[in-house]
mmCIF file of C-alpha atoms in Angstrom:
data_model
loop_
_atom_site.group_PDB
_atom_site.id
_atom_site.type_symbol
_atom_site.label_atom_id
_atom_site.label_comp_id
_atom_site.label_asym_id
_atom_site.label_seq_id
_atom_site.Cartn_x
_atom_site.Cartn_y
_atom_site.Cartn_z
ATOM 1 C CA MET G 1 81.502 100.639 89.377
ATOM 2 C CA GLU G 2 81.894 104.460 90.389
ATOM 3 C CA SER G 3 78.716 106.480 91.032
ATOM 4 C CA ASP G 4 78.282 109.934 92.670
ATOM 5 C CA SER G 5 75.527 110.912 95.125
ATOM 6 C CA GLY G 6 74.538 114.624 95.895
ATOM 7 C CA ASN G 7 71.745 116.727 97.013
ATOM 8 C CA GLU G 8 69.894 116.305 93.940
ATOM 9 C CA GLY G 9 69.461 113.204 91.454
ATOM 10 C CA SER G 10 70.490 110.159 93.694
ATOM 11 C CA GLY G 11 66.476 109.550 94.151
ATOM 12 C CA LEU G 12 67.402 107.493 97.369
ATOM 13 C CA ASN G 13 65.446 107.833 100.616
ATOM 14 C CA ARG G 14 67.293 109.399 103.078
ATOM 15 C CA ASN G 15 65.708 107.960 106.006
ATOM 16 C CA VAL G 16 67.079 105.130 107.946
ATOM 17 C CA TYR G 17 64.946 102.436 109.764
ATOM 18 C CA PRO G 18 62.970 103.300 113.075
ATOM 19 C CA ASN G 19 64.499 102.846 116.418
ATOM 20 C CA ILE G 20 64.579 99.196 117.633
ATOM 21 C CA GLU G 21 65.478 97.793 120.959
ATOM 22 C CA PRO G 22 67.576 94.321 121.018
ATOM 23 C CA TYR G 23 65.980 91.068 121.735
ATOM 24 C CA SER G 24 68.888 89.612 123.410
ATOM 25 C CA SER G 25 72.342 90.784 124.815
ATOM 26 C CA GLY G 26 75.389 89.745 126.946
ATOM 27 C CA PHE G 27 79.010 89.297 127.674
ATOM 28 C CA LEU G 28 81.303 87.085 126.037
ATOM 29 C CA LYS G 29 84.359 86.527 127.771
ATOM 30 C CA VAL G 30 87.144 86.400 125.237
ATOM 31 C CA SER G 31 90.581 86.214 127.351
ATOM 32 C CA ASP G 32 91.317 85.759 131.010
ATOM 33 C CA LEU G 33 91.294 89.575 131.105
ATOM 34 C CA HIS G 34 88.769 90.874 128.702
ATOM 35 C CA SER G 35 84.901 90.433 128.347
ATOM 36 C CA ILE G 36 83.247 92.206 125.382
ATOM 37 C CA TYR G 37 79.433 93.232 125.478
ATOM 38 C CA TRP G 38 77.477 92.200 122.533
ATOM 39 C CA GLU G 39 73.543 92.352 121.540
ATOM 40 C CA GLN G 40 71.287 91.395 118.959
ATOM 41 C CA SER G 41 68.353 93.228 117.242
ATOM 42 C CA GLY G 42 65.906 92.654 114.414
ATOM 43 C CA ASN G 43 64.779 89.296 112.888
ATOM 44 C CA PRO G 44 66.235 86.321 115.209
ATOM 45 C CA ASN G 45 65.873 84.107 112.083
ATOM 46 C CA GLY G 46 67.133 86.986 109.581
ATOM 47 C CA HIS G 47 70.345 87.148 107.852
ATOM 48 C CA PRO G 48 73.290 87.929 110.354
ATOM 49 C CA VAL G 49 74.957 91.344 110.017
ATOM 50 C CA VAL G 50 77.728 92.351 112.231
ATOM 51 C CA PHE G 51 78.423 96.210 113.245
ATOM 52 C CA VAL G 52 82.200 97.127 113.387
ATOM 53 C CA HIS G 53 82.267 100.248 115.368
ATOM 54 C CA GLY G 54 84.937 103.006 114.940
ATOM 55 C CA GLY G 55 87.506 104.600 116.871
ATOM 56 C CA PRO G 56 89.221 102.416 117.864
ATOM 57 C CA GLY G 57 87.342 102.862 121.227
ATOM 58 C CA MET G 58 84.367 104.456 119.961
ATOM 59 C CA GLY G 59 81.963 101.848 120.765
ATOM 60 C CA THR G 60 78.280 101.688 119.636
ATOM 61 C CA THR G 61 75.117 103.815 119.904
ATOM 62 C CA PRO G 62 71.279 102.570 119.307
ATOM 63 C CA ASN G 63 71.329 104.567 115.980
ATOM 64 C CA ASP G 64 73.769 101.901 114.785
ATOM 65 C CA ARG G 65 70.828 99.342 114.284
ATOM 66 C CA ARG G 66 69.124 101.899 112.006
ATOM 67 C CA PHE G 67 71.135 101.090 108.809
ATOM 68 C CA PHE G 68 69.431 97.459 108.555
ATOM 69 C CA ASP G 69 65.991 96.353 107.524
ATOM 70 C CA PRO G 70 64.947 94.939 111.075
ATOM 71 C CA GLU G 71 62.670 92.542 109.131
ATOM 72 C CA PHE G 72 65.874 90.739 107.062
ATOM 73 C CA TYR G 73 68.620 91.399 109.097
ATOM 74 C CA ARG G 74 69.699 89.798 112.120
ATOM 75 C CA ILE G 75 71.702 92.755 113.569
ATOM 76 C CA ILE G 76 74.752 92.039 115.952
ATOM 77 C CA LEU G 77 76.319 95.003 117.438
ATOM 78 C CA PHE G 78 79.308 94.538 119.877
ATOM 79 C CA ASN G 79 82.160 96.675 121.847
ATOM 80 C CA GLN G 80 85.371 96.189 120.969
ATOM 81 C CA ARG G 81 87.888 95.345 123.796
ATOM 82 C CA GLY G 82 88.207 98.424 126.247
ATOM 83 C CA ALA G 83 85.062 100.294 124.525
ATOM 84 C CA GLY G 84 81.760 101.042 125.430
ATOM 85 C CA LYS G 85 80.491 98.438 127.933
ATOM 86 C CA SER G 86 83.319 96.021 127.542
ATOM 87 C CA THR G 87 85.601 95.520 130.504
ATOM 88 C CA PRO G 88 87.870 96.263 131.704
ATOM 89 C CA HIS G 89 87.289 99.809 130.304
ATOM 90 C CA ALA G 90 89.899 101.670 128.239
ATOM 91 C CA CYS G 91 92.227 98.851 128.872
ATOM 92 C CA LEU G 92 95.299 98.741 126.349
ATOM 93 C CA VAL G 93 96.758 95.214 127.761
ATOM 94 C CA GLU G 94 96.147 92.070 125.290
ATOM 95 C CA ASN G 95 94.605 94.711 122.788
ATOM 96 C CA THR G 96 95.753 94.432 119.330
ATOM 97 C CA THR G 97 94.084 94.064 115.886
ATOM 98 C CA TRP G 98 94.750 90.446 115.892
ATOM 99 C CA ASP G 99 92.878 90.199 119.308
ATOM 100 C CA LEU G 100 89.655 91.674 118.050
ATOM 101 C CA ILE G 101 89.822 89.373 114.730
ATOM 102 C CA ASP G 102 89.806 86.363 117.349
ATOM 103 C CA ASP G 103 87.134 88.144 119.271
ATOM 104 C CA ILE G 104 84.767 88.486 115.954
ATOM 105 C CA GLU G 105 85.308 84.954 115.516
ATOM 106 C CA ARG G 106 84.702 83.823 119.054
ATOM 107 C CA LEU G 107 81.405 86.265 119.049
ATOM 108 C CA ARG G 108 80.296 84.496 115.509
ATOM 109 C CA ASP G 109 80.782 80.864 117.039
ATOM 110 C CA HIS G 110 78.932 81.923 120.302
ATOM 111 C CA LEU G 111 76.017 83.009 118.199
ATOM 112 C CA GLU G 112 76.209 79.797 116.288
ATOM 113 C CA ILE G 113 76.403 81.764 113.299
ATOM 114 C CA PRO G 114 78.150 79.848 110.139
ATOM 115 C CA GLU G 115 78.985 83.170 108.212
ATOM 116 C CA TRP G 116 77.653 86.894 107.882
ATOM 117 C CA GLN G 117 77.565 90.452 106.334
ATOM 118 C CA VAL G 118 80.266 92.516 107.606
ATOM 119 C CA PHE G 119 79.675 96.289 108.317
ATOM 120 C CA GLY G 120 82.418 98.760 109.124
ATOM 121 C CA GLY G 121 83.096 102.671 109.086
ATOM 122 C CA SER G 122 86.420 104.412 109.744
ATOM 123 C CA TRP G 123 88.403 102.254 111.982
ATOM 124 C CA GLY G 124 85.445 99.792 111.584
ATOM 125 C CA SER G 125 86.324 99.679 107.753
ATOM 126 C CA THR G 126 89.916 98.913 109.018
ATOM 127 C CA LEU G 127 88.855 96.171 111.272
ATOM 128 C CA ALA G 128 86.417 95.010 108.931
ATOM 129 C CA LEU G 129 89.012 94.567 106.087
ATOM 130 C CA ALA G 130 91.301 92.583 108.452
ATOM 131 C CA TYR G 131 88.889 90.108 109.633
ATOM 132 C CA SER G 132 87.499 89.507 106.359
ATOM 133 C CA GLN G 133 91.066 88.780 104.712
ATOM 134 C CA SER G 134 91.641 86.706 107.678
ATOM 135 C CA HIS G 135 88.664 84.748 107.486
ATOM 136 C CA PRO G 136 87.122 85.346 103.956
ATOM 137 C CA ASP G 137 85.124 82.226 104.115
ATOM 138 C CA LYS G 138 82.878 83.637 106.756
ATOM 139 C CA VAL G 139 81.790 86.731 105.127
ATOM 140 C CA THR G 140 78.808 86.877 102.667
ATOM 141 C CA GLY G 141 79.059 90.877 101.827
ATOM 142 C CA LEU G 142 81.200 93.665 102.834
ATOM 143 C CA VAL G 143 79.689 97.328 103.330
ATOM 144 C CA LEU G 144 82.646 99.901 104.020
ATOM 145 C CA ARG G 145 82.381 103.649 105.043
ATOM 146 C CA GLY G 146 85.136 106.429 105.541
ATOM 147 C CA ILE G 147 87.919 104.075 104.798
ATOM 148 C CA PHE G 148 90.606 103.994 107.078
ATOM 149 C CA LEU G 149 93.932 101.747 106.049
ATOM 150 C CA LEU G 150 96.135 103.096 109.228
ATOM 151 C CA ARG G 151 99.076 104.085 107.056
ATOM 152 C CA LYS G 152 101.356 106.330 108.203
ATOM 153 C CA LYS G 153 100.410 109.165 105.888
ATOM 154 C CA GLU G 154 96.806 108.923 107.223
ATOM 155 C CA ILE G 155 97.721 108.783 110.828
ATOM 156 C CA ASP G 156 99.969 111.677 110.319
ATOM 157 C CA TRP G 157 97.351 113.619 108.636
ATOM 158 C CA LEU G 158 95.242 113.286 111.489
ATOM 159 C CA CYS G 159 97.362 113.655 114.689
ATOM 160 C CA GLU G 160 100.532 115.722 113.277
ATOM 161 C CA GLY G 161 98.834 118.775 111.461
ATOM 162 C CA GLY G 162 97.875 117.709 108.055
ATOM 163 C CA ALA G 163 93.982 118.135 108.729
ATOM 164 C CA ALA G 164 94.956 121.476 110.595
ATOM 165 C CA THR G 165 95.315 123.045 107.286
ATOM 166 C CA ILE G 166 91.470 122.738 107.105
ATOM 167 C CA TYR G 167 90.609 122.872 110.801
ATOM 168 C CA PRO G 168 93.296 125.279 112.143
ATOM 169 C CA ASP G 169 90.719 126.605 114.884
ATOM 170 C CA ALA G 170 89.785 123.198 115.954
ATOM 171 C CA TRP G 171 93.654 122.039 115.699
ATOM 172 C CA GLU G 172 95.389 124.718 117.927
ATOM 173 C CA PRO G 173 93.751 123.523 121.207
ATOM 174 C CA PHE G 174 95.041 120.101 120.333
ATOM 175 C CA ARG G 175 98.382 121.566 119.507
ATOM 176 C CA ASP G 176 98.663 123.623 122.617
ATOM 177 C CA PHE G 177 97.804 121.060 124.781
ATOM 178 C CA ILE G 178 101.430 119.493 124.125
ATOM 179 C CA PRO G 179 104.535 121.760 125.332
ATOM 180 C CA GLU G 180 106.345 123.245 122.161
ATOM 181 C CA ASN G 181 109.380 120.865 123.002
ATOM 182 C CA GLU G 182 107.410 117.773 122.720
ATOM 183 C CA ARG G 183 105.307 118.822 119.477
ATOM 184 C CA GLY G 184 107.658 116.354 117.129
ATOM 185 C CA CYS G 185 105.405 113.755 117.558
ATOM 186 C CA PHE G 186 101.930 114.202 119.121
ATOM 187 C CA ILE G 187 101.452 110.529 119.383
ATOM 188 C CA ASP G 188 103.875 110.054 121.385
ATOM 189 C CA ALA G 189 103.355 113.091 123.594
ATOM 190 C CA PHE G 190 99.678 112.185 124.062
ATOM 191 C CA SER G 191 100.358 108.572 124.704
ATOM 192 C CA LYS G 192 102.790 110.000 127.283
ATOM 193 C CA ARG G 193 99.689 111.710 129.183
ATOM 194 C CA LEU G 194 96.825 109.230 128.384
ATOM 195 C CA ASN G 195 98.856 106.773 130.257
ATOM 196 C CA SER G 196 99.952 108.655 133.131
ATOM 197 C CA ASP G 197 99.707 107.667 136.776
ATOM 198 C CA ASP G 198 97.686 110.769 137.246
ATOM 199 C CA LEU G 199 93.750 110.145 136.225
ATOM 200 C CA GLU G 200 93.417 113.553 135.901
ATOM 201 C CA THR G 201 96.091 114.125 133.499
ATOM 202 C CA GLN G 202 94.613 111.073 131.443
ATOM 203 C CA TYR G 203 91.394 112.609 131.386
ATOM 204 C CA ALA G 204 92.272 116.284 130.218
ATOM 205 C CA ALA G 205 94.474 114.543 127.445
ATOM 206 C CA ALA G 206 91.525 112.175 126.690
ATOM 207 C CA ARG G 207 89.203 115.313 126.456
ATOM 208 C CA THR G 208 91.616 117.397 124.012
ATOM 209 C CA TRP G 209 92.208 114.399 121.345
ATOM 210 C CA THR G 210 88.551 113.215 121.471
ATOM 211 C CA LYS G 211 87.162 116.980 120.961
ATOM 212 C CA TRP G 212 89.683 117.421 118.317
ATOM 213 C CA VAL G 213 88.686 114.228 116.365
ATOM 214 C CA LEU G 214 85.121 114.475 116.810
ATOM 215 C CA MET G 215 85.101 118.251 115.624
ATOM 216 C CA ILE G 216 86.391 117.505 112.287
ATOM 217 C CA GLY G 217 83.635 114.604 111.835
ATOM 218 C CA HIS G 218 81.073 116.126 109.992
ATOM 219 C CA LEU G 219 80.910 118.338 106.776
ATOM 220 C CA PHE G 220 78.819 120.896 109.259
ATOM 221 C CA PRO G 221 80.013 120.745 112.921
ATOM 222 C CA SER G 222 77.874 118.510 114.951
ATOM 223 C CA LYS G 223 77.219 119.951 118.520
ATOM 224 C CA GLU G 224 75.318 116.795 119.742
ATOM 225 C CA ASP G 225 78.658 114.739 118.648
ATOM 226 C CA ILE G 226 81.343 117.344 119.793
ATOM 227 C CA LYS G 227 79.525 117.412 123.327
ATOM 228 C CA ARG G 228 80.538 113.699 123.768
ATOM 229 C CA GLY G 229 84.228 114.582 124.108
ATOM 230 C CA ASP G 230 83.099 116.190 127.540
ATOM 231 C CA ASP G 231 82.039 112.579 128.833
ATOM 232 C CA ASP G 232 85.217 111.369 130.645
ATOM 233 C CA PHE G 233 84.434 107.560 130.525
ATOM 234 C CA PHE G 234 83.764 107.885 126.640
ATOM 235 C CA SER G 235 86.766 109.963 126.042
ATOM 236 C CA LEU G 236 89.341 108.174 128.094
ATOM 237 C CA ALA G 237 88.355 104.812 125.922
ATOM 238 C CA PHE G 238 88.348 106.695 122.862
ATOM 239 C CA ALA G 239 91.377 108.277 123.219
ATOM 240 C CA LYS G 240 93.523 105.838 124.813
ATOM 241 C CA LEU G 241 92.730 103.074 122.299
ATOM 242 C CA GLU G 242 92.841 105.265 119.379
ATOM 243 C CA ASN G 243 96.417 106.466 120.331
ATOM 244 C CA HIS G 244 97.208 103.137 121.518
ATOM 245 C CA TYR G 245 96.519 101.677 117.606
ATOM 246 C CA PHE G 246 98.198 104.723 115.987
ATOM 247 C CA LEU G 247 101.295 104.396 117.942
ATOM 248 C CA ASN G 248 101.707 100.645 116.872
ATOM 249 C CA LYS G 249 100.451 101.162 113.567
ATOM 250 C CA GLY G 250 97.672 98.925 113.587
ATOM 251 C CA PHE G 251 99.724 96.117 114.498
ATOM 252 C CA PHE G 252 100.087 95.345 110.801
ATOM 253 C CA PRO G 253 103.353 93.955 109.472
ATOM 254 C CA SER G 254 103.668 96.541 106.853
ATOM 255 C CA ASP G 255 102.167 100.117 105.971
ATOM 256 C CA SER G 256 100.228 98.654 102.710
ATOM 257 C CA TYR G 257 98.993 95.334 104.423
ATOM 258 C CA LEU G 258 95.362 95.912 103.852
ATOM 259 C CA LEU G 259 96.045 97.041 100.171
ATOM 260 C CA ASP G 260 98.273 94.017 99.490
ATOM 261 C CA ASN G 261 95.853 91.382 100.721
ATOM 262 C CA ILE G 262 92.842 92.461 98.685
ATOM 263 C CA ASP G 263 93.102 89.250 96.702
ATOM 264 C CA LYS G 264 91.683 87.291 99.677
ATOM 265 C CA ILE G 265 88.661 89.082 99.627
ATOM 266 C CA ARG G 266 88.014 90.143 95.959
ATOM 267 C CA HIS G 267 85.394 87.854 95.505
ATOM 268 C CA ILE G 268 83.126 89.311 98.229
ATOM 269 C CA ASN G 269 80.036 91.330 97.085
ATOM 270 C CA THR G 270 81.477 94.875 98.475
ATOM 271 C CA ILE G 271 80.187 98.208 98.517
ATOM 272 C CA ILE G 272 82.270 101.390 99.431
ATOM 273 C CA VAL G 273 80.697 104.605 100.935
ATOM 274 C CA GLN G 274 82.491 107.647 101.176
ATOM 275 C CA GLY G 275 81.964 111.432 101.864
ATOM 276 C CA ARG G 276 83.844 113.518 99.329
ATOM 277 C CA TYR G 277 84.767 115.982 102.028
ATOM 278 C CA ASP G 278 85.867 113.544 104.720
ATOM 279 C CA VAL G 279 88.505 114.994 106.907
ATOM 280 C CA CYS G 280 89.228 112.357 109.238
ATOM 281 C CA CYS G 281 89.701 109.806 106.360
ATOM 282 C CA PRO G 282 90.383 111.665 103.455
ATOM 283 C CA ILE G 283 88.946 110.200 99.769
ATOM 284 C CA VAL G 284 92.273 109.327 98.668
ATOM 285 C CA SER G 285 92.292 106.196 100.942
ATOM 286 C CA ALA G 286 88.993 105.215 99.458
ATOM 287 C CA TRP G 287 90.400 105.930 95.993
ATOM 288 C CA ASP G 288 93.488 103.648 96.667
ATOM 289 C CA LEU G 289 91.417 100.798 97.617
ATOM 290 C CA HIS G 290 88.963 101.403 94.892
ATOM 291 C CA LYS G 291 91.810 101.413 92.376
ATOM 292 C CA VAL G 292 93.067 97.934 93.679
ATOM 293 C CA TRP G 293 89.733 96.724 93.961
ATOM 294 C CA PRO G 294 87.712 97.797 91.191
ATOM 295 C CA GLN G 295 85.248 94.964 91.558
ATOM 296 C CA ALA G 296 83.787 96.588 94.610
ATOM 297 C CA ASP G 297 81.261 99.292 94.339
ATOM 298 C CA PHE G 298 82.383 102.676 95.155
ATOM 299 C CA LYS G 299 79.782 105.443 95.851
ATOM 300 C CA VAL G 300 81.168 109.033 96.653
ATOM 301 C CA VAL G 301 78.901 111.112 98.433
ATOM 302 C CA GLN G 302 79.470 114.562 97.372
ATOM 303 C CA ASP G 303 78.013 116.850 99.919
ATOM 304 C CA ALA G 304 79.113 114.780 102.906
ATOM 305 C CA GLY G 305 82.410 114.565 105.475
ATOM 306 C CA HIS G 306 83.031 111.661 107.592
ATOM 307 C CA ALA G 307 80.041 110.716 109.945
ATOM 308 C CA ALA G 308 77.923 107.895 109.040
ATOM 309 C CA ASN G 309 74.765 110.003 110.175
ATOM 310 C CA GLU G 310 74.977 112.905 107.656
ATOM 311 C CA PRO G 311 71.938 112.376 105.579
ATOM 312 C CA GLY G 312 73.742 111.420 102.268
ATOM 313 C CA VAL G 313 76.345 108.791 103.827
ATOM 314 C CA ALA G 314 73.167 107.420 105.813
ATOM 315 C CA ALA G 315 71.415 106.991 102.464
ATOM 316 C CA GLU G 316 73.824 105.129 100.706
ATOM 317 C CA LEU G 317 74.632 102.809 103.576
ATOM 318 C CA VAL G 318 71.122 101.887 104.010
ATOM 319 C CA ALA G 319 70.996 101.351 99.897
ATOM 320 C CA ALA G 320 74.014 99.282 100.301
ATOM 321 C CA ASN G 321 72.484 97.141 102.850
ATOM 322 C CA GLU G 322 69.498 96.914 100.350
ATOM 323 C CA LYS G 323 71.451 95.965 97.498
ATOM 324 C CA LEU G 324 73.270 93.070 99.498
ATOM 325 C CA LYS G 325 69.883 92.058 100.998
ATOM 326 C CA ASN G 326 68.666 91.447 97.436
ATOM 327 C CA VAL G 327 71.766 89.439 96.511
ATOM 328 C CA ILE G 328 70.944 87.252 99.412
ATOM 329 C CA LYS G 329 67.417 86.622 98.661
ATOM 330 C CA GLY G 330 68.184 86.130 94.880
ATOM 331 C CA GLY G 331 70.748 83.674 95.664
ATOM 332 C CA GLY G 332 72.966 85.115 93.265
ATOM 333 C CA GLN G 333 75.729 88.033 92.333
ATOM 334 C CA LYS G 334 75.001 91.384 92.438
ATOM 335 C CA ASP G 335 74.385 93.569 89.425
#
């Protein structure tokens, strides 16, 4: 089913849940090299839901807990390899989509959770889909936002000049950071600098990359979000990991891998939320997913861009979790 949400007529409460603090947290050693940070909040005896953050390299924030009813859900947040509080910071070694999928399973086992709901936006939607396709028996429901399938055309749109047609003012500092003779592939050119032996070169490239992506992340620019690009610790992980995954095309065996494997998860109750004016992850990707997976609810927010915290998107994400909550409470299928 397809439905549109805008400023009027949606009837949704646009408030997310109040701030809450974790009741437990820790680090899980997932390899000889990597340890990932995790935390739990909400109801310790509630229905488990795992939040899969974007980027890659974005990490989580306290606001990510606020999309879920804390009386019903056992809310699990974690930082993917190299991101946020996970160690080693911004590390690209042993860092592939398949490593992250294994980490999610290790975390589920560590927390003694038989199955859980999965929630992911942007790159988080990519990883949530890939995880669910690898472990469909462990997923009770899916909420996906700002669909990104990591196809070549999506990466080129974001990093090779496509989105510059809408944000030329934000694009030019990104473009101009790279000498003209290296602009044939910005991903390669930034990779060289993000992995330089000189830390200041890495930081400069990371700030430039991060600010470009953050500047196009909202329908109306968010000064608070863009300011995160000045934080070298955050920017280094965000830029290095995102560039690494784009350079390796998500480590998928084919460009259409996620679309080709929808049959594995077709039975899972799923809600897709997409901003109409999403410049980071244009709506065509969500539309392509909708066409191969018409059984999933498809919500287009008419007055929104990419970010999860835009009012219309946040309202639909809360509503999606409420819908899946009612399915679980009812013990049956969604309407």
